[in-house]
PDB file of C-alpha atoms in Angstrom:
ATOM      1  CA  UNK A   2       5.864  14.419  18.317  1.00  0.00           C
ATOM      2  CA  UNK A   3       9.272  15.247  16.883  1.00  0.00           C
ATOM      3  CA  UNK A   4      10.680  11.994  18.231  1.00  0.00           C
ATOM      4  CA  UNK A   5       7.891  10.070  16.496  1.00  0.00           C
ATOM      5  CA  UNK A   6       8.541  11.883  13.220  1.00  0.00           C
ATOM      6  CA  UNK A   7      12.266  11.199  13.598  1.00  0.00           C
ATOM      7  CA  UNK A   8      11.559   7.514  14.210  1.00  0.00           C
ATOM      8  CA  UNK A   9       9.320   7.227  11.166  1.00  0.00           C
ATOM      9  CA  UNK A  10      11.502   9.214   8.787  1.00  0.00           C
ATOM     10  CA  UNK A  11      15.021   8.865  10.226  1.00  0.00           C
ATOM     11  CA  UNK A  12      16.626   5.649   9.099  1.00  0.00           C
ATOM     12  CA  UNK A  13      13.767   4.845   6.727  1.00  0.00           C
ATOM     13  CA  UNK A  14      14.878   7.773   4.605  1.00  0.00           C
ATOM     14  CA  UNK A  15      18.351   6.267   4.491  1.00  0.00           C
ATOM     15  CA  UNK A  16      17.183   2.754   3.664  1.00  0.00           C
ATOM     16  CA  UNK A  17      14.435   3.526   1.131  1.00  0.00           C
ATOM     17  CA  UNK A  18      16.678   4.442  -1.822  1.00  0.00           C
ATOM     18  CA  UNK A  19      18.828   1.348  -1.254  1.00  0.00           C
ATOM     19  CA  UNK A  20      15.798  -0.943  -1.034  1.00  0.00           C
ATOM     20  CA  UNK A  21      14.277   0.449  -4.231  1.00  0.00           C
ATOM     21  CA  UNK A  22      17.636   0.208  -6.002  1.00  0.00           C
ATOM     22  CA  UNK A  23      17.954  -3.461  -4.996  1.00  0.00           C
ATOM     23  CA  UNK A  24      14.567  -4.537  -6.360  1.00  0.00           C
ATOM     24  CA  UNK A  25      14.124  -2.056  -9.221  1.00  0.00           C
ATOM     25  CA  UNK A  26      11.942   0.998  -9.605  1.00  0.00           C
ATOM     26  CA  UNK A  27       8.731  -0.773 -10.662  1.00  0.00           C
ATOM     27  CA  UNK A  28       8.923  -3.482  -8.011  1.00  0.00           C
ATOM     28  CA  UNK A  29      10.091  -1.005  -5.351  1.00  0.00           C
ATOM     29  CA  UNK A  30       7.209   1.366  -5.970  1.00  0.00           C
ATOM     30  CA  UNK A  31       4.782  -1.561  -6.135  1.00  0.00           C
ATOM     31  CA  UNK A  32       5.967  -2.865  -2.758  1.00  0.00           C
ATOM     32  CA  UNK A  33       5.842   0.650  -1.322  1.00  0.00           C
ATOM     33  CA  UNK A  34       2.247   0.991  -2.557  1.00  0.00           C
ATOM     34  CA  UNK A  35       1.360  -2.411  -1.090  1.00  0.00           C
ATOM     35  CA  UNK A  36       2.834  -1.422   2.283  1.00  0.00           C
ATOM     36  CA  UNK A  37       0.870   1.851   2.167  1.00  0.00           C
ATOM     37  CA  UNK A  38      -2.362  -0.022   1.347  1.00  0.00           C
ATOM     38  CA  UNK A  39      -1.797  -2.443   4.230  1.00  0.00           C
ATOM     39  CA  UNK A  40      -1.154   0.520   6.527  1.00  0.00           C
ATOM     40  CA  UNK A  41      -4.387   2.234   5.452  1.00  0.00           C
ATOM     41  CA  UNK A  42      -6.343  -1.001   5.915  1.00  0.00           C
ATOM     42  CA  UNK A  43      -4.878  -1.466   9.391  1.00  0.00           C
ATOM     43  CA  UNK A  44      -5.731   2.106  10.391  1.00  0.00           C
ATOM     44  CA  UNK A  45      -9.314   1.599   9.153  1.00  0.00           C
ATOM     45  CA  UNK A  46      -9.582  -1.550  11.272  1.00  0.00           C
ATOM     46  CA  UNK A  47      -8.213   0.268  14.327  1.00  0.00           C
ATOM     47  CA  UNK A  48     -10.681   3.128  13.780  1.00  0.00           C
ATOM     48  CA  UNK A  49     -13.595   0.697  13.558  1.00  0.00           C
ATOM     49  CA  UNK A  50     -12.537  -1.007  16.800  1.00  0.00           C
ATOM     50  CA  UNK A  51     -12.157   2.368  18.512  1.00  0.00           C
ATOM     51  CA  UNK A  52     -15.712   3.337  17.501  1.00  0.00           C
ATOM     52  CA  UNK A  53     -17.132   0.071  18.886  1.00  0.00           C
ATOM     53  CA  UNK A  54     -15.000   0.040  22.072  1.00  0.00           C
ATOM     54  CA  UNK A  55     -14.011   3.631  22.939  1.00  0.00           C
ATOM     55  CA  UNK A  56     -10.994   3.874  25.211  1.00  0.00           C
ATOM     56  CA  UNK A  57     -10.370   0.132  25.300  1.00  0.00           C
ATOM     57  CA  UNK A  58      -6.820  -1.155  25.635  1.00  0.00           C
ATOM     58  CA  UNK A  59      -5.380  -4.198  23.861  1.00  0.00           C
ATOM     59  CA  UNK A  60      -5.823  -6.163  27.066  1.00  0.00           C
ATOM     60  CA  UNK A  61      -9.544  -5.328  27.239  1.00  0.00           C
ATOM     61  CA  UNK A  62     -10.038  -6.077  23.551  1.00  0.00           C
ATOM     62  CA  UNK A  63      -8.281  -9.417  23.837  1.00  0.00           C
ATOM     63  CA  UNK A  64     -10.453 -10.295  26.849  1.00  0.00           C
ATOM     64  CA  UNK A  65     -13.524  -9.606  24.655  1.00  0.00           C
ATOM     65  CA  UNK A  66     -12.208 -11.876  21.902  1.00  0.00           C
ATOM     66  CA  UNK A  67     -12.871 -15.578  21.504  1.00  0.00           C
ATOM     67  CA  UNK A  68      -9.189 -16.482  21.751  1.00  0.00           C
ATOM     68  CA  UNK A  69      -8.016 -18.852  24.479  1.00  0.00           C
ATOM     69  CA  UNK A  70      -6.526 -17.081  27.485  1.00  0.00           C
ATOM     70  CA  UNK A  71      -2.957 -18.224  26.668  1.00  0.00           C
ATOM     71  CA  UNK A  72      -3.179 -16.495  23.237  1.00  0.00           C
ATOM     72  CA  UNK A  73      -4.368 -13.171  24.625  1.00  0.00           C
ATOM     73  CA  UNK A  74      -0.798 -11.975  25.133  1.00  0.00           C
ATOM     74  CA  UNK A  75      -0.267 -11.736  21.343  1.00  0.00           C
ATOM     75  CA  UNK A  76      -0.328  -7.880  21.169  1.00  0.00           C
ATOM     76  CA  UNK A  77       2.210  -7.558  23.991  1.00  0.00           C
ATOM     77  CA  UNK A  78       4.559 -10.107  22.440  1.00  0.00           C
ATOM     78  CA  UNK A  79       4.163  -8.546  18.982  1.00  0.00           C
ATOM     79  CA  UNK A  80       4.985  -5.051  20.260  1.00  0.00           C
ATOM     80  CA  UNK A  81       7.997  -6.405  22.158  1.00  0.00           C
ATOM     81  CA  UNK A  82       9.461  -8.098  19.080  1.00  0.00           C
ATOM     82  CA  UNK A  83       8.674  -5.160  16.792  1.00  0.00           C
ATOM     83  CA  UNK A  84      10.454  -2.777  19.149  1.00  0.00           C
ATOM     84  CA  UNK A  85      13.516  -4.965  19.604  1.00  0.00           C
ATOM     85  CA  UNK A  86      13.911  -6.400  16.110  1.00  0.00           C
ATOM     86  CA  UNK A  87      11.967  -3.900  14.005  1.00  0.00           C
ATOM     87  CA  UNK A  88      12.456  -0.283  14.933  1.00  0.00           C
ATOM     88  CA  UNK A  89      15.758  -0.676  16.704  1.00  0.00           C
ATOM     89  CA  UNK A  90      17.326  -2.830  14.010  1.00  0.00           C
ATOM     90  CA  UNK A  91      17.703   0.091  11.629  1.00  0.00           C
ATOM     91  CA  UNK A  92      19.317   2.203  14.344  1.00  0.00           C
ATOM     92  CA  UNK A  93      21.693  -0.631  15.203  1.00  0.00           C
ATOM     93  CA  UNK A  94      22.799  -0.819  11.574  1.00  0.00           C
ATOM     94  CA  UNK A  95      23.392   2.946  11.422  1.00  0.00           C
ATOM     95  CA  UNK A  96      25.306   2.890  14.734  1.00  0.00           C
ATOM     96  CA  UNK A  97      27.361  -0.110  13.631  1.00  0.00           C
ATOM     97  CA  UNK A  98      28.370   1.490  10.342  1.00  0.00           C
ATOM     98  CA  UNK A  99      29.023   4.932  11.833  1.00  0.00           C
ATOM     99  CA  UNK A 100      31.041   3.679  14.818  1.00  0.00           C
ATOM    100  CA  UNK A 101      33.061   1.313  12.626  1.00  0.00           C
ATOM    101  CA  UNK A 102      33.874   4.081  10.144  1.00  0.00           C
ATOM    102  CA  UNK A 103      34.656   6.663  12.848  1.00  0.00           C
ATOM    103  CA  UNK A 104      36.958   4.307  14.747  1.00  0.00           C
ATOM    104  CA  UNK A 105      38.739   3.298  11.569  1.00  0.00           C
ATOM    105  CA  UNK A 106      39.271   6.963  10.708  1.00  0.00           C
ATOM    106  CA  UNK A 107      40.471   8.113  14.140  1.00  0.00           C
ATOM    107  CA  UNK A 108      42.255   4.999  15.419  1.00  0.00           C
ATOM    108  CA  UNK A 109      43.252   3.276  12.206  1.00  0.00           C
ATOM    109  CA  UNK A 110      41.832  -0.051  13.378  1.00  0.00           C
ATOM    110  CA  UNK A 111      38.487  -1.119  14.727  1.00  0.00           C
ATOM    111  CA  UNK A 112      36.479  -4.199  15.673  1.00  0.00           C
ATOM    112  CA  UNK A 113      33.892  -5.372  13.182  1.00  0.00           C
ATOM    113  CA  UNK A 114      30.587  -3.555  12.903  1.00  0.00           C
ATOM    114  CA  UNK A 115      28.915  -6.552  14.573  1.00  0.00           C
ATOM    115  CA  UNK A 116      30.766  -5.730  17.791  1.00  0.00           C
ATOM    116  CA  UNK A 117      29.516  -2.133  17.640  1.00  0.00           C
ATOM    117  CA  UNK A 118      25.959  -3.325  17.031  1.00  0.00           C
ATOM    118  CA  UNK A 119      26.173  -5.691  20.014  1.00  0.00           C
ATOM    119  CA  UNK A 120      27.504  -2.878  22.225  1.00  0.00           C
ATOM    120  CA  UNK A 121      24.703  -0.560  21.106  1.00  0.00           C
ATOM    121  CA  UNK A 122      22.120  -3.288  21.810  1.00  0.00           C
ATOM    122  CA  UNK A 123      23.534  -3.843  25.281  1.00  0.00           C
ATOM    123  CA  UNK A 124      23.401  -0.114  26.042  1.00  0.00           C
ATOM    124  CA  UNK A 125      20.074   0.810  24.431  1.00  0.00           C
ATOM    125  CA  UNK A 126      18.118  -2.443  24.792  1.00  0.00           C
ATOM    126  CA  UNK A 127      17.406  -2.150  28.525  1.00  0.00           C
ATOM    127  CA  UNK A 128      16.284   1.459  28.076  1.00  0.00           C
ATOM    128  CA  UNK A 129      13.810   0.451  25.374  1.00  0.00           C
ATOM    129  CA  UNK A 130      12.186  -2.124  27.653  1.00  0.00           C
ATOM    130  CA  UNK A 131      11.520   0.232  30.592  1.00  0.00           C
ATOM    131  CA  UNK A 132       7.926   1.185  31.272  1.00  0.00           C
ATOM    132  CA  UNK A 133       8.885   4.750  32.234  1.00  0.00           C
ATOM    133  CA  UNK A 134      11.959   6.679  31.243  1.00  0.00           C
TER     134      UNK A 134
END
């Protein structure tokens, strides 16, 4: 539970003030409200599906749908890309900035932050794709 809370609040808490500063207070709060409304709508849809199909997995639900068989992998592909490019992207940025700054402070010189991000992706990426840790 703490890991989930850390994931939701961790780097989002760092990025939220910057994002609102970039687009202005009114637009930032409007976009934040829109994202919250979309989240509530999505949770309502998931609750309705759970009531109709208790205990069903994405695979079972996609088999019940009218989609062609080759499109039934959409949830798996979506989760894969969200994990690699969504949730991890913010951590890569934090690692890149922190490692770049720390190396510059201790060693006086450092590779670009892009190198640190690539190294972090090479180390953490395979762990994120494992079925069991």
